GROMACS .gro file of C-alpha atoms in nm:
model
  237
    1UNK     CA    1  -2.868   0.360  -5.693
    2UNK     CA    2  -2.779   0.633  -5.444
    3UNK     CA    3  -3.044   0.505  -5.206
    4UNK     CA    4  -2.910   0.152  -5.239
    5UNK     CA    5  -2.552   0.267  -5.165
    6UNK     CA    6  -2.662   0.461  -4.853
    7UNK     CA    7  -2.852   0.160  -4.725
    8UNK     CA    8  -2.550  -0.065  -4.786
    9UNK     CA    9  -2.312   0.169  -4.601
   10UNK     CA   10  -2.554   0.204  -4.305
   11UNK     CA   11  -2.592  -0.173  -4.283
   12UNK     CA   12  -2.214  -0.225  -4.296
   13UNK     CA   13  -2.151   0.031  -4.021
   14UNK     CA   14  -2.422  -0.122  -3.804
   15UNK     CA   15  -2.270  -0.470  -3.842
   16UNK     CA   16  -1.924  -0.338  -3.756
   17UNK     CA   17  -2.054  -0.162  -3.445
   18UNK     CA   18  -2.233  -0.475  -3.327
   19UNK     CA   19  -1.918  -0.682  -3.380
   20UNK     CA   20  -1.703  -0.439  -3.179
   21UNK     CA   21  -1.961  -0.427  -2.898
   22UNK     CA   22  -1.969  -0.808  -2.886
   23UNK     CA   23  -1.588  -0.829  -2.864
   24UNK     CA   24  -1.578  -0.570  -2.588
   25UNK     CA   25  -1.822  -0.768  -2.375
   26UNK     CA   26  -1.627  -1.094  -2.423
   27UNK     CA   27  -1.293  -0.939  -2.319
   28UNK     CA   28  -1.143  -1.086  -2.000
   29UNK     CA   29  -0.892  -0.905  -1.780
   30UNK     CA   30  -0.616  -1.119  -1.634
   31UNK     CA   31  -0.517  -0.944  -1.315
   32UNK     CA   32  -0.481  -1.006  -0.944
   33UNK     CA   33  -0.642  -0.673  -0.860
   34UNK     CA   34  -1.010  -0.611  -0.808
   35UNK     CA   35  -1.149  -0.263  -0.864
   36UNK     CA   36  -1.421  -0.164  -0.619
   37UNK     CA   37  -1.593   0.161  -0.538
   38UNK     CA   38  -1.526   0.321  -0.203
   39UNK     CA   39  -1.857   0.497  -0.140
   40UNK     CA   40  -1.733   0.632   0.193
   41UNK     CA   41  -1.514   0.879   0.008
   42UNK     CA   42  -1.699   0.951  -0.315
   43UNK     CA   43  -1.925   0.777  -0.565
   44UNK     CA   44  -1.671   0.865  -0.835
   45UNK     CA   45  -1.364   0.730  -0.650
   46UNK     CA   46  -1.237   0.382  -0.737
   47UNK     CA   47  -1.027   0.189  -0.485
   48UNK     CA   48  -0.784  -0.088  -0.583
   49UNK     CA   49  -0.800  -0.394  -0.360
   50UNK     CA   50  -0.510  -0.639  -0.396
   51UNK     CA   51  -0.628  -0.997  -0.387
   52UNK     CA   52  -0.320  -1.188  -0.506
   53UNK     CA   53  -0.014  -1.073  -0.312
   54UNK     CA   54   0.312  -1.244  -0.398
   55UNK     CA   55   0.545  -1.385  -0.133
   56UNK     CA   56   0.765  -1.076  -0.162
   57UNK     CA   57   0.458  -0.852  -0.114
   58UNK     CA   58   0.361  -1.049   0.195
   59UNK     CA   59   0.713  -1.012   0.336
   60UNK     CA   60   0.713  -0.636   0.279
   61UNK     CA   61   0.375  -0.606   0.451
   62UNK     CA   62   0.494  -0.824   0.740
   63UNK     CA   63   0.799  -0.601   0.788
   64UNK     CA   64   0.587  -0.283   0.789
   65UNK     CA   65   0.331  -0.442   1.022
   66UNK     CA   66   0.597  -0.553   1.268
   67UNK     CA   67   0.749  -0.205   1.273
   68UNK     CA   68   0.409  -0.059   1.355
   69UNK     CA   69   0.361  -0.301   1.645
   70UNK     CA   70   0.702  -0.239   1.800
   71UNK     CA   71   0.648   0.136   1.787
   72UNK     CA   72   0.323   0.129   1.983
   73UNK     CA   73   0.300   0.258   2.336
   74UNK     CA   74   0.269   0.016   2.625
   75UNK     CA   75  -0.099   0.094   2.689
   76UNK     CA   76  -0.194   0.028   2.327
   77UNK     CA   77   0.001  -0.298   2.324
   78UNK     CA   78  -0.174  -0.425   2.636
   79UNK     CA   79  -0.515  -0.337   2.496
   80UNK     CA   80  -0.454  -0.495   2.157
   81UNK     CA   81  -0.235  -0.787   2.259
   82UNK     CA   82  -0.475  -1.078   2.186
   83UNK     CA   83  -0.555  -0.941   1.838
   84UNK     CA   84  -0.190  -0.863   1.764
   85UNK     CA   85  -0.083  -1.215   1.859
   86UNK     CA   86  -0.355  -1.370   1.641
   87UNK     CA   87  -0.268  -1.152   1.343
   88UNK     CA   88   0.096  -1.256   1.376
   89UNK     CA   89  -0.001  -1.621   1.346
   90UNK     CA   90  -0.208  -1.552   1.037
   91UNK     CA   91   0.065  -1.348   0.867
   92UNK     CA   92   0.329  -1.602   0.962
   93UNK     CA   93   0.120  -1.891   0.824
   94UNK     CA   94   0.069  -1.714   0.490
   95UNK     CA   95   0.440  -1.649   0.454
   96UNK     CA   96   0.532  -2.004   0.551
   97UNK     CA   97   0.308  -2.131   0.271
   98UNK     CA   98   0.488  -1.907   0.021
   99UNK     CA   99   0.835  -1.949   0.173
  100UNK     CA  100   0.979  -2.144  -0.120
  101UNK     CA  101   0.882  -1.859  -0.355
  102UNK     CA  102   1.102  -1.610  -0.169
  103UNK     CA  103   1.452  -1.525  -0.284
  104UNK     CA  104   1.738  -1.646  -0.065
  105UNK     CA  105   1.787  -1.295   0.070
  106UNK     CA  106   1.416  -1.264   0.151
  107UNK     CA  107   1.413  -1.604   0.321
  108UNK     CA  108   1.692  -1.487   0.548
  109UNK     CA  109   1.508  -1.162   0.621
  110UNK     CA  110   1.188  -1.353   0.702
  111UNK     CA  111   1.366  -1.571   0.956
  112UNK     CA  112   1.526  -1.260   1.107
  113UNK     CA  113   1.186  -1.091   1.134
  114UNK     CA  114   1.040  -1.403   1.293
  115UNK     CA  115   1.315  -1.408   1.553
  116UNK     CA  116   1.273  -1.039   1.619
  117UNK     CA  117   0.901  -1.077   1.675
  118UNK     CA  118   0.945  -1.379   1.902
  119UNK     CA  119   1.180  -1.177   2.123
  120UNK     CA  120   0.936  -0.886   2.125
  121UNK     CA  121   0.647  -1.121   2.203
  122UNK     CA  122   0.839  -1.272   2.496
  123UNK     CA  123   0.892  -0.921   2.633
  124UNK     CA  124   0.521  -0.840   2.605
  125UNK     CA  125   0.425  -1.166   2.777
  126UNK     CA  126   0.660  -1.081   3.064
  127UNK     CA  127   0.501  -0.738   3.093
  128UNK     CA  128   0.157  -0.894   3.113
  129UNK     CA  129   0.270  -1.116   3.401
  130UNK     CA  130   0.494  -0.861   3.572
  131UNK     CA  131   0.403  -0.496   3.497
  132UNK     CA  132   0.676  -0.235   3.497
  133UNK     CA  133   0.743  -0.039   3.816
  134UNK     CA  134   0.625   0.324   3.767
  135UNK     CA  135   0.910   0.458   3.981
  136UNK     CA  136   1.166   0.274   3.769
  137UNK     CA  137   0.998   0.397   3.451
  138UNK     CA  138   1.052   0.754   3.569
  139UNK     CA  139   1.416   0.683   3.653
  140UNK     CA  140   1.482   0.530   3.313
  141UNK     CA  141   1.301   0.809   3.131
  142UNK     CA  142   1.517   1.066   3.310
  143UNK     CA  143   1.832   0.872   3.231
  144UNK     CA  144   1.756   0.804   2.865
  145UNK     CA  145   1.598   1.133   2.763
  146UNK     CA  146   1.765   1.380   3.002
  147UNK     CA  147   1.616   1.727   2.930
  148UNK     CA  148   1.350   1.570   2.707
  149UNK     CA  149   1.214   1.345   2.983
  150UNK     CA  150   0.880   1.529   2.982
  151UNK     CA  151   0.742   1.401   2.653
  152UNK     CA  152   0.470   1.666   2.648
  153UNK     CA  153   0.748   1.919   2.593
  154UNK     CA  154   0.891   1.728   2.297
  155UNK     CA  155   0.794   1.930   1.990
  156UNK     CA  156   0.864   1.910   1.614
  157UNK     CA  157   1.168   2.134   1.653
  158UNK     CA  158   1.339   1.918   1.918
  159UNK     CA  159   1.216   1.560   1.873
  160UNK     CA  160   1.519   1.478   1.659
  161UNK     CA  161   1.744   1.576   1.951
  162UNK     CA  162   1.533   1.362   2.184
  163UNK     CA  163   1.601   1.055   1.968
  164UNK     CA  164   1.970   1.143   1.947
  165UNK     CA  165   1.985   1.173   2.327
  166UNK     CA  166   1.820   0.834   2.376
  167UNK     CA  167   2.042   0.663   2.121
  168UNK     CA  168   2.353   0.815   2.277
  169UNK     CA  169   2.261   0.645   2.605
  170UNK     CA  170   2.180   0.317   2.432
  171UNK     CA  171   2.513   0.307   2.249
  172UNK     CA  172   2.715   0.393   2.560
  173UNK     CA  173   2.547   0.174   2.822
  174UNK     CA  174   2.375  -0.119   2.647
  175UNK     CA  175   2.652  -0.369   2.719
  176UNK     CA  176   2.577  -0.351   3.092
  177UNK     CA  177   2.198  -0.383   3.068
  178UNK     CA  178   2.009  -0.691   3.178
  179UNK     CA  179   1.694  -0.824   3.011
  180UNK     CA  180   1.490  -0.645   3.278
  181UNK     CA  181   1.672  -0.320   3.199
  182UNK     CA  182   1.589  -0.358   2.832
  183UNK     CA  183   1.220  -0.387   2.919
  184UNK     CA  184   1.234  -0.037   3.067
  185UNK     CA  185   1.446   0.099   2.783
  186UNK     CA  186   1.202  -0.043   2.532
  187UNK     CA  187   0.912   0.116   2.717
  188UNK     CA  188   1.073   0.461   2.705
  189UNK     CA  189   1.153   0.410   2.336
  190UNK     CA  190   0.791   0.317   2.261
  191UNK     CA  191   0.665   0.626   2.447
  192UNK     CA  192   0.894   0.849   2.240
  193UNK     CA  193   0.762   0.681   1.926
  194UNK     CA  194   0.408   0.752   2.045
  195UNK     CA  195   0.495   1.120   2.083
  196UNK     CA  196   0.642   1.120   1.731
  197UNK     CA  197   0.319   0.984   1.589
  198UNK     CA  198   0.124   1.260   1.759
  199UNK     CA  199   0.325   1.532   1.582
  200UNK     CA  200   0.419   1.338   1.266
  201UNK     CA  201   0.248   1.579   1.027
  202UNK     CA  202   0.450   1.872   1.161
  203UNK     CA  203   0.796   1.716   1.119
  204UNK     CA  204   1.041   1.822   0.852
  205UNK     CA  205   1.133   1.559   0.595
  206UNK     CA  206   1.499   1.566   0.701
  207UNK     CA  207   1.401   1.499   1.064
  208UNK     CA  208   1.173   1.210   0.962
  209UNK     CA  209   1.457   1.047   0.770
  210UNK     CA  210   1.704   1.090   1.057
  211UNK     CA  211   1.457   0.949   1.308
  212UNK     CA  212   1.396   0.644   1.089
  213UNK     CA  213   1.770   0.583   1.076
  214UNK     CA  214   1.794   0.606   1.454
  215UNK     CA  215   1.496   0.373   1.495
  216UNK     CA  216   1.659   0.115   1.270
  217UNK     CA  217   1.979   0.139   1.477
  218UNK     CA  218   1.784   0.096   1.800
  219UNK     CA  219   1.607  -0.217   1.673
  220UNK     CA  220   1.938  -0.364   1.557
  221UNK     CA  221   2.106  -0.302   1.894
  222UNK     CA  222   1.805  -0.434   2.085
  223UNK     CA  223   1.793  -0.746   1.868
  224UNK     CA  224   2.163  -0.805   1.923
  225UNK     CA  225   2.118  -0.774   2.299
  226UNK     CA  226   1.826  -1.018   2.296
  227UNK     CA  227   2.029  -1.269   2.097
  228UNK     CA  228   2.322  -1.246   2.339
  229UNK     CA  229   2.085  -1.291   2.631
  230UNK     CA  230   1.937  -1.606   2.475
  231UNK     CA  231   2.286  -1.745   2.412
  232UNK     CA  232   2.384  -1.682   2.774
  233UNK     CA  233   2.063  -1.852   2.886
  234UNK     CA  234   2.134  -2.156   2.671
  235UNK     CA  235   2.493  -2.181   2.802
  236UNK     CA  236   2.371  -2.178   3.164
  237UNK     CA  237   2.124  -2.463   3.115
   0.00000   0.00000   0.00000
């Protein structure tokens, strides 16, 4: 009897184990994320690859991507321009397809970002056709950055003041600047951003936050100036 009971229990446990194993192998995961292994880092490191971004995700990525482009130095922009322009079209097309899925606030932001990029693209196209005058670049750098005009001397301890100096000039004098003037201002701004990237890891958190605030203000003022310029152009046609 004891032998029979042991055999019965073993058989029951074996059946239960097989049933659980079968269920485990039939389980499906409903997700938009694919887990892959990044062997470049480690055989034990898993990397999550997003394959089903929502419209809001796409908009957030577009915003971050656009910020990265507008911060680049003039040399980098010239070198990468064909690829940057093509990537814009791809990102724009994906968002247009998902436009109806965006909230009203996000739709408005998307149109604003589109307009901002178009103005920035026009400026880059002009630079390709008519490069900036090196002598004027020096003059504008001296005017906008004052004692920080030599960017090699801009260090983690004074880069915040360099941005404050530039923004002080922008606030005070922007109303008198032409579109050509803004091209030079934008160049100096991009060069300061390039210097920030070089020393990014050495900056204090408080300085990073302040610089981001100043960058946002600069982009808003530049966008406003571009809009006014377009309106003046339309009125003169």
